[in-house]
Coordinates of C-alpha atoms and ligand atoms in Angstrom, one line a residue:
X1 CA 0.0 0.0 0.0
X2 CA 1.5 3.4 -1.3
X3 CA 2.3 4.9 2.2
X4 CA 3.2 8.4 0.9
X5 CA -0.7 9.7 -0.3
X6 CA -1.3 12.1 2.7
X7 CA 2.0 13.9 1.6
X8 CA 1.1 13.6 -2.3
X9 CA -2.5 15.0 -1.6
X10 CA -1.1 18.0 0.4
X11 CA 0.6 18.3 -2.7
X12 CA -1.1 18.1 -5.6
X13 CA -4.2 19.2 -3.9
X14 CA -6.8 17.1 -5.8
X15 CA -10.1 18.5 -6.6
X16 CA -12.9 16.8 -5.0
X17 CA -16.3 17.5 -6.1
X18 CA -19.4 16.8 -3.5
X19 CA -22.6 17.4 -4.7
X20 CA -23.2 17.8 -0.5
X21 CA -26.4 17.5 1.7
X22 CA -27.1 21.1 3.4
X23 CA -26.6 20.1 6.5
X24 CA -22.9 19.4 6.1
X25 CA -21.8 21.2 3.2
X26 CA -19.2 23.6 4.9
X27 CA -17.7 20.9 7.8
X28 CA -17.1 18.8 4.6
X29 CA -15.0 21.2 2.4
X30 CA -12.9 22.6 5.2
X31 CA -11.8 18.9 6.0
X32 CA -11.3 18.2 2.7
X33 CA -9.0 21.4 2.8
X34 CA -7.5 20.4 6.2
X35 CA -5.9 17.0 4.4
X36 CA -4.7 19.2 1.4
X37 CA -7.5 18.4 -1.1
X38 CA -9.1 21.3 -3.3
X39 CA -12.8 21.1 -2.3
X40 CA -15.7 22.4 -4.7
X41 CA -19.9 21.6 -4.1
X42 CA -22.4 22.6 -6.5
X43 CA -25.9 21.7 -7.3
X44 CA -26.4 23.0 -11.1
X45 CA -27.3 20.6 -13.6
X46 CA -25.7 23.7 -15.8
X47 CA -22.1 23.0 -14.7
X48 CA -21.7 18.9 -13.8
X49 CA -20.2 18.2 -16.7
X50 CA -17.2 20.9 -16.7
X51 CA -16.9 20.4 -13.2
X52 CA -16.4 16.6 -13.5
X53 CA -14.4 17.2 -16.1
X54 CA -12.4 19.5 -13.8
X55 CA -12.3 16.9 -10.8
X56 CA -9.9 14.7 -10.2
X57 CA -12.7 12.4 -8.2
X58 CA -16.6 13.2 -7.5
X59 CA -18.7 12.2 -4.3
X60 CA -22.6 12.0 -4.7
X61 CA -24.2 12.4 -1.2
X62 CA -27.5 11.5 -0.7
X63 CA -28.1 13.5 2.7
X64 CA -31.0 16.2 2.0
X65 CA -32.2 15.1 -1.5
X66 CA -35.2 17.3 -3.6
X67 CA -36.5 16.1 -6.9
X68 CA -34.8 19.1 -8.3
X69 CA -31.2 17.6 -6.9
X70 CA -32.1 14.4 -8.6
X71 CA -31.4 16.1 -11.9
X72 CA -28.0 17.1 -10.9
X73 CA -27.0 13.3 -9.2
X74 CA -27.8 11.6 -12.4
X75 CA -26.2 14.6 -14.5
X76 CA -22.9 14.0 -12.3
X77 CA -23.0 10.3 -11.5
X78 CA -23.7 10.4 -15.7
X79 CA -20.2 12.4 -16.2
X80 CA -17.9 10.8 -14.0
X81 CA -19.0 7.8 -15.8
X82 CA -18.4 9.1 -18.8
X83 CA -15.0 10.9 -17.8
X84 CA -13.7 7.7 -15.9
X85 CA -13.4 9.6 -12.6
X86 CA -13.9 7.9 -9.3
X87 CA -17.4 8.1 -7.8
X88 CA -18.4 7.9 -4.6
X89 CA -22.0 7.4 -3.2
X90 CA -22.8 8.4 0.5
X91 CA -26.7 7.0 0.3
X92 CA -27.5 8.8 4.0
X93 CA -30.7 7.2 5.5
X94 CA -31.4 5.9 2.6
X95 CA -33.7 3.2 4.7
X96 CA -35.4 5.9 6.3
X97 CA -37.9 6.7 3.3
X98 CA -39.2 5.3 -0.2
X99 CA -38.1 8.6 -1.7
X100 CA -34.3 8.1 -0.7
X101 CA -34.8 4.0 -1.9
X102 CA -35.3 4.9 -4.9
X103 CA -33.2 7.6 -5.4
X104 CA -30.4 5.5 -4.6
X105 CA -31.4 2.6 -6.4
X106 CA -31.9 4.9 -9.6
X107 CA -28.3 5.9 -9.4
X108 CA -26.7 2.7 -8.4
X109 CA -28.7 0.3 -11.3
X110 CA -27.9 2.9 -13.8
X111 CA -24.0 4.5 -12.8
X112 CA -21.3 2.0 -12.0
X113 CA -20.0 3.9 -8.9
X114 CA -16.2 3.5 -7.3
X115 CA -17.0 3.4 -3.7
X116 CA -20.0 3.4 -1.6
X117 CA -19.6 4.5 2.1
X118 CA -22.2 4.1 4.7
X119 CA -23.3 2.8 8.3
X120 CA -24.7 -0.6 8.9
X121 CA -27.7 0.8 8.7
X122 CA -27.3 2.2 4.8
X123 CA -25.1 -0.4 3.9
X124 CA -27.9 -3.3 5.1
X125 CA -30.8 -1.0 3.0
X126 CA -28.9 -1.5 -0.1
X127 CA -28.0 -5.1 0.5
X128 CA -31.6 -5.5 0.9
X129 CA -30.9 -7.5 4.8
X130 CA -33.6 -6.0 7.2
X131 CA -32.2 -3.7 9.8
X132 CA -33.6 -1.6 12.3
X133 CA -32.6 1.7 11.0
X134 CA -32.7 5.3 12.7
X135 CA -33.0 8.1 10.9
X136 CA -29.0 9.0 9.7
X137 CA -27.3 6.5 12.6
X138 CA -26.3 2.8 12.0
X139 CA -29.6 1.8 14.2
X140 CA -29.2 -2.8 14.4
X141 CA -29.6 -5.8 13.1
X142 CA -28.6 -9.2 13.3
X143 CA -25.5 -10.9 11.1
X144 CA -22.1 -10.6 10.3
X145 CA -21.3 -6.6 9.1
X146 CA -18.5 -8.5 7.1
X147 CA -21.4 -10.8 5.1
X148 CA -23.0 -7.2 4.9
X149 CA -20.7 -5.6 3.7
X150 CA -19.6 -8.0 1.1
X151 CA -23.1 -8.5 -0.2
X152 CA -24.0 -5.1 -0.9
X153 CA -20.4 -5.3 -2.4
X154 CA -21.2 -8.1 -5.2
X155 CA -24.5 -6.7 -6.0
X156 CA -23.2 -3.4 -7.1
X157 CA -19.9 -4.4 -7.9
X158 CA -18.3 -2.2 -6.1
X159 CA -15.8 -1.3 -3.1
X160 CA -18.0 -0.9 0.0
X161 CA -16.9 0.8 3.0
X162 CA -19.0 -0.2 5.8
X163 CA -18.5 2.2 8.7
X164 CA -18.9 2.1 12.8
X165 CA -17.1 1.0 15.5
X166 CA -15.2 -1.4 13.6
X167 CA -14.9 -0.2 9.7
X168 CA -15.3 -2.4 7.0
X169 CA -13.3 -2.3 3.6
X170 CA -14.4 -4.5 0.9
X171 CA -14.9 -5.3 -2.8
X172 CA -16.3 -8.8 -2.2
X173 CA -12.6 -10.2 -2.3
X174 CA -9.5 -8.7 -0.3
X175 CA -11.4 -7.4 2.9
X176 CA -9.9 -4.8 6.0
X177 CA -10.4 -4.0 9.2
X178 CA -10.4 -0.5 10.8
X179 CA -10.9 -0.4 14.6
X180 CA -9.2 2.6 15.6
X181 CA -11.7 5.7 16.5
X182 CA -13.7 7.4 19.1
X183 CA -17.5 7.5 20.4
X184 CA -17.1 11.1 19.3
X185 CA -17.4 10.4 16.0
X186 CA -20.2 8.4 16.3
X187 CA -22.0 11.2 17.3
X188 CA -20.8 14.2 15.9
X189 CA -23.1 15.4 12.4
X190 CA -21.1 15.2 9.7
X191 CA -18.8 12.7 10.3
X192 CA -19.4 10.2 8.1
X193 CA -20.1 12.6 4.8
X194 CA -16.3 13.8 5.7
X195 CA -15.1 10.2 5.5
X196 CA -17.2 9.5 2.2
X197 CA -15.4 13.0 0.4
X198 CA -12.0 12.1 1.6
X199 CA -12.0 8.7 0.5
X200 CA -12.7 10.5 -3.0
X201 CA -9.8 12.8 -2.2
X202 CA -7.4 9.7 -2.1
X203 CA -9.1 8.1 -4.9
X204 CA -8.6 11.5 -6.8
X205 CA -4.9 11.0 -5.4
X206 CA -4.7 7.4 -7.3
X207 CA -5.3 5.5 -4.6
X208 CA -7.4 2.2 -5.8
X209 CA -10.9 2.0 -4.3
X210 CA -9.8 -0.7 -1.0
X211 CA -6.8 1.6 -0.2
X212 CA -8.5 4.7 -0.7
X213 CA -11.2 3.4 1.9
X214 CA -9.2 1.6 4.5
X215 CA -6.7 4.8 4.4
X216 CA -9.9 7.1 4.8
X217 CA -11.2 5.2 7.9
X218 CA -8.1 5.1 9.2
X219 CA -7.3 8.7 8.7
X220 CA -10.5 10.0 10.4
X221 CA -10.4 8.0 13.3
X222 CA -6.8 8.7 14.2
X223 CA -7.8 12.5 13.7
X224 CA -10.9 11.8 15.7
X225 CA -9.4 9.7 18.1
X226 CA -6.4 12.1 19.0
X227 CA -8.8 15.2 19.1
X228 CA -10.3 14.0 22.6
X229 CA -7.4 14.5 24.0
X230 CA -7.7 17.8 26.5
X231 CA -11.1 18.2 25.1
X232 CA -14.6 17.7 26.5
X233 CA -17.8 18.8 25.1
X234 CA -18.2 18.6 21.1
X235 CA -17.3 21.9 20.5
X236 CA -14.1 21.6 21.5
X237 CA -13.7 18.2 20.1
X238 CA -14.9 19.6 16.6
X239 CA -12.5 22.1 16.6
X240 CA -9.2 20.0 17.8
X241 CA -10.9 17.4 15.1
X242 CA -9.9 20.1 12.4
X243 CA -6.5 20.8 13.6
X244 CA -5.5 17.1 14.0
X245 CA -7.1 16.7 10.2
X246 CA -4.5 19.6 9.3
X247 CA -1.5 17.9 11.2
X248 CA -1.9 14.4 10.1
X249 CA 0.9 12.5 8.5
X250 CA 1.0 9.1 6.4
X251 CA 3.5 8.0 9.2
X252 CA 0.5 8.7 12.0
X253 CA -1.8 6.3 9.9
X254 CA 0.3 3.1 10.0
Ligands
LIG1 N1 -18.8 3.8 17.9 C1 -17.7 4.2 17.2 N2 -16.5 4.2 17.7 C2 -15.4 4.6 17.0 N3 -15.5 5.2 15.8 C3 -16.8 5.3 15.2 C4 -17.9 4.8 15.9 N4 -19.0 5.0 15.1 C5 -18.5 5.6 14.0 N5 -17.2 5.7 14.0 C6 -16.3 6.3 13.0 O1 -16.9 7.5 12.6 C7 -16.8 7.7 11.2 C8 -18.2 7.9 10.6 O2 -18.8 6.7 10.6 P1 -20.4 6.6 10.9 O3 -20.7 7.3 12.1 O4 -20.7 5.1 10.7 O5 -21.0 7.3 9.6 P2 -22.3 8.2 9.5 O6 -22.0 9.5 10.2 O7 -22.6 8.3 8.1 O8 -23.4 7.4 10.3 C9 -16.0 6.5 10.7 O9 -14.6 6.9 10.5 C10 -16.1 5.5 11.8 O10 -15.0 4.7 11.9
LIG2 C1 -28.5 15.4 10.0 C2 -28.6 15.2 8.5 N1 -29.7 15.2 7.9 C3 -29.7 15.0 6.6 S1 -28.1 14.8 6.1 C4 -27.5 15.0 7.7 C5 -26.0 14.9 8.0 C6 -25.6 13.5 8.1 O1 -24.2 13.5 8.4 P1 -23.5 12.1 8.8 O2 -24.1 11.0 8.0 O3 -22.1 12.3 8.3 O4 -23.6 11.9 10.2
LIG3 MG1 -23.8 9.4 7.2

């Protein structure tokens, strides 16, 4: 595994294109900028095909989606396709309702898509497994998270990155583990659309899709995970969670 992509994002800055959810737009682009990545969102149907073309990887999340923004996913997911740059789906809650079913099955029958990142929860709605979902969180279920995992996997022939308090990394072969990380994460908004657009920033980087998702967990945990140190309410923890984003080093990851 190419142990030198932190230091070759922070230089060659990749641009990382999130059509984002509204709730998370801006915690995701200054992460993205903390590792070194050039982040840009939009939501015009107008522009996705320049600024695919213009990306060096794309990330589609799902998180607060409108019939109007459904025009823009398939636009987007449409021209990465076509442009061969790495996509990345974040399918947030998409158990929750019909509308968010379907919009992700729309874009995943119809756009092959690089990597898809979510909880147990998203992960187990796509596999089609019954799960207990809850609203954006993991919510439970019974059975292996690796079955899981490798399921939704092979049915959309994909890299699937199945995150919680022990991440998942798989394209139905070569499997990894992740269990570095911190409660905090688990409960701070946002957390998981940051993982889902830097994993496209190391993709954008050339990192293939199992790297590029192990090396994602693995970098927001470590940042999450030293952030609590001296901190104690969220706040606190959000804001040592941007500075140890900005510090990181490949060396920290191994
Ligand atoms: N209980 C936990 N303990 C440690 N790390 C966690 C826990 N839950 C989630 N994480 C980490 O938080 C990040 C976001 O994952 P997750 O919370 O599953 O995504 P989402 O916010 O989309 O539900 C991942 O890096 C994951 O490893
Ligand atoms: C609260 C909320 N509602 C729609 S999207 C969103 C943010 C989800 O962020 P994450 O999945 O990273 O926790
Ligand atoms: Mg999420």
């Amino acid at each position: 595994m190419d142990n030198h992509l932190i230091t070759a994002v922070r230089q060659n800055h990749p641009i990382t294109f999130t059509v984002a959810n509204t709730v998370t737009s801006g915690k995701v682009a200054d992460a993205l900028s903390a590792i070194g990545a050039s982040p840009i969102m939009s939501t015009a149907p107008e522009e996705a095909a320049d600024l695919v073309a213009a990306a060096h990887a794309v990330t589609l999340n799902i998180g607060t989606p409108t019939a109007e923004l459904c025009k823009e996913l398939t636009a987007v997911a449409a021209a990465a396709n076509r442009l061969h740059k790495p996509l990345v789906l974040d399918p947030v809650a998409c158990g929750a309702t019909a509308f968010r079913q379907q919009i992700n099955h729309d874009l995943l029958t119809s756009h092959q898509f690089t990597v898809i990142r979510g909880n147990a929860g998203e992960i187990a709605s796509l596999a089609g497994v019954d799960w207990d979902g809850h609203g954006i969180d993991a919510g439970s279920g019974d059975g292996d998270l690796v079955t899981l995992a490798e399921r939704c996997a092979s049915r959309y022939q994909t890299t699937v990155v199945l995150s919680g308090p022990v991440d998942v990394i798989t394209n139905g072969q070569a499997t990894r583990h992740n269990d570095r990380g911190t409660e905090r994460l688990a409960t701070n908004v946002g957390s998981g659309d940051i993982l889902s657009s830097i994993i496209a920033a190391l993709l954008g980087q050339g990192a293939d899709p199992v790297t590029a998702g192990w090396l994602g967990c693995r970098l927001v945990t470590t940042a999450g995970k030293n952030a609590t140190k001296g901190t104690n309410g969220l706040g606190s923890w959000q804001e040592h969670f941007l500075d140890e984003l900005t510090m990181i080093t490949d060396e920290d990851l191994a």
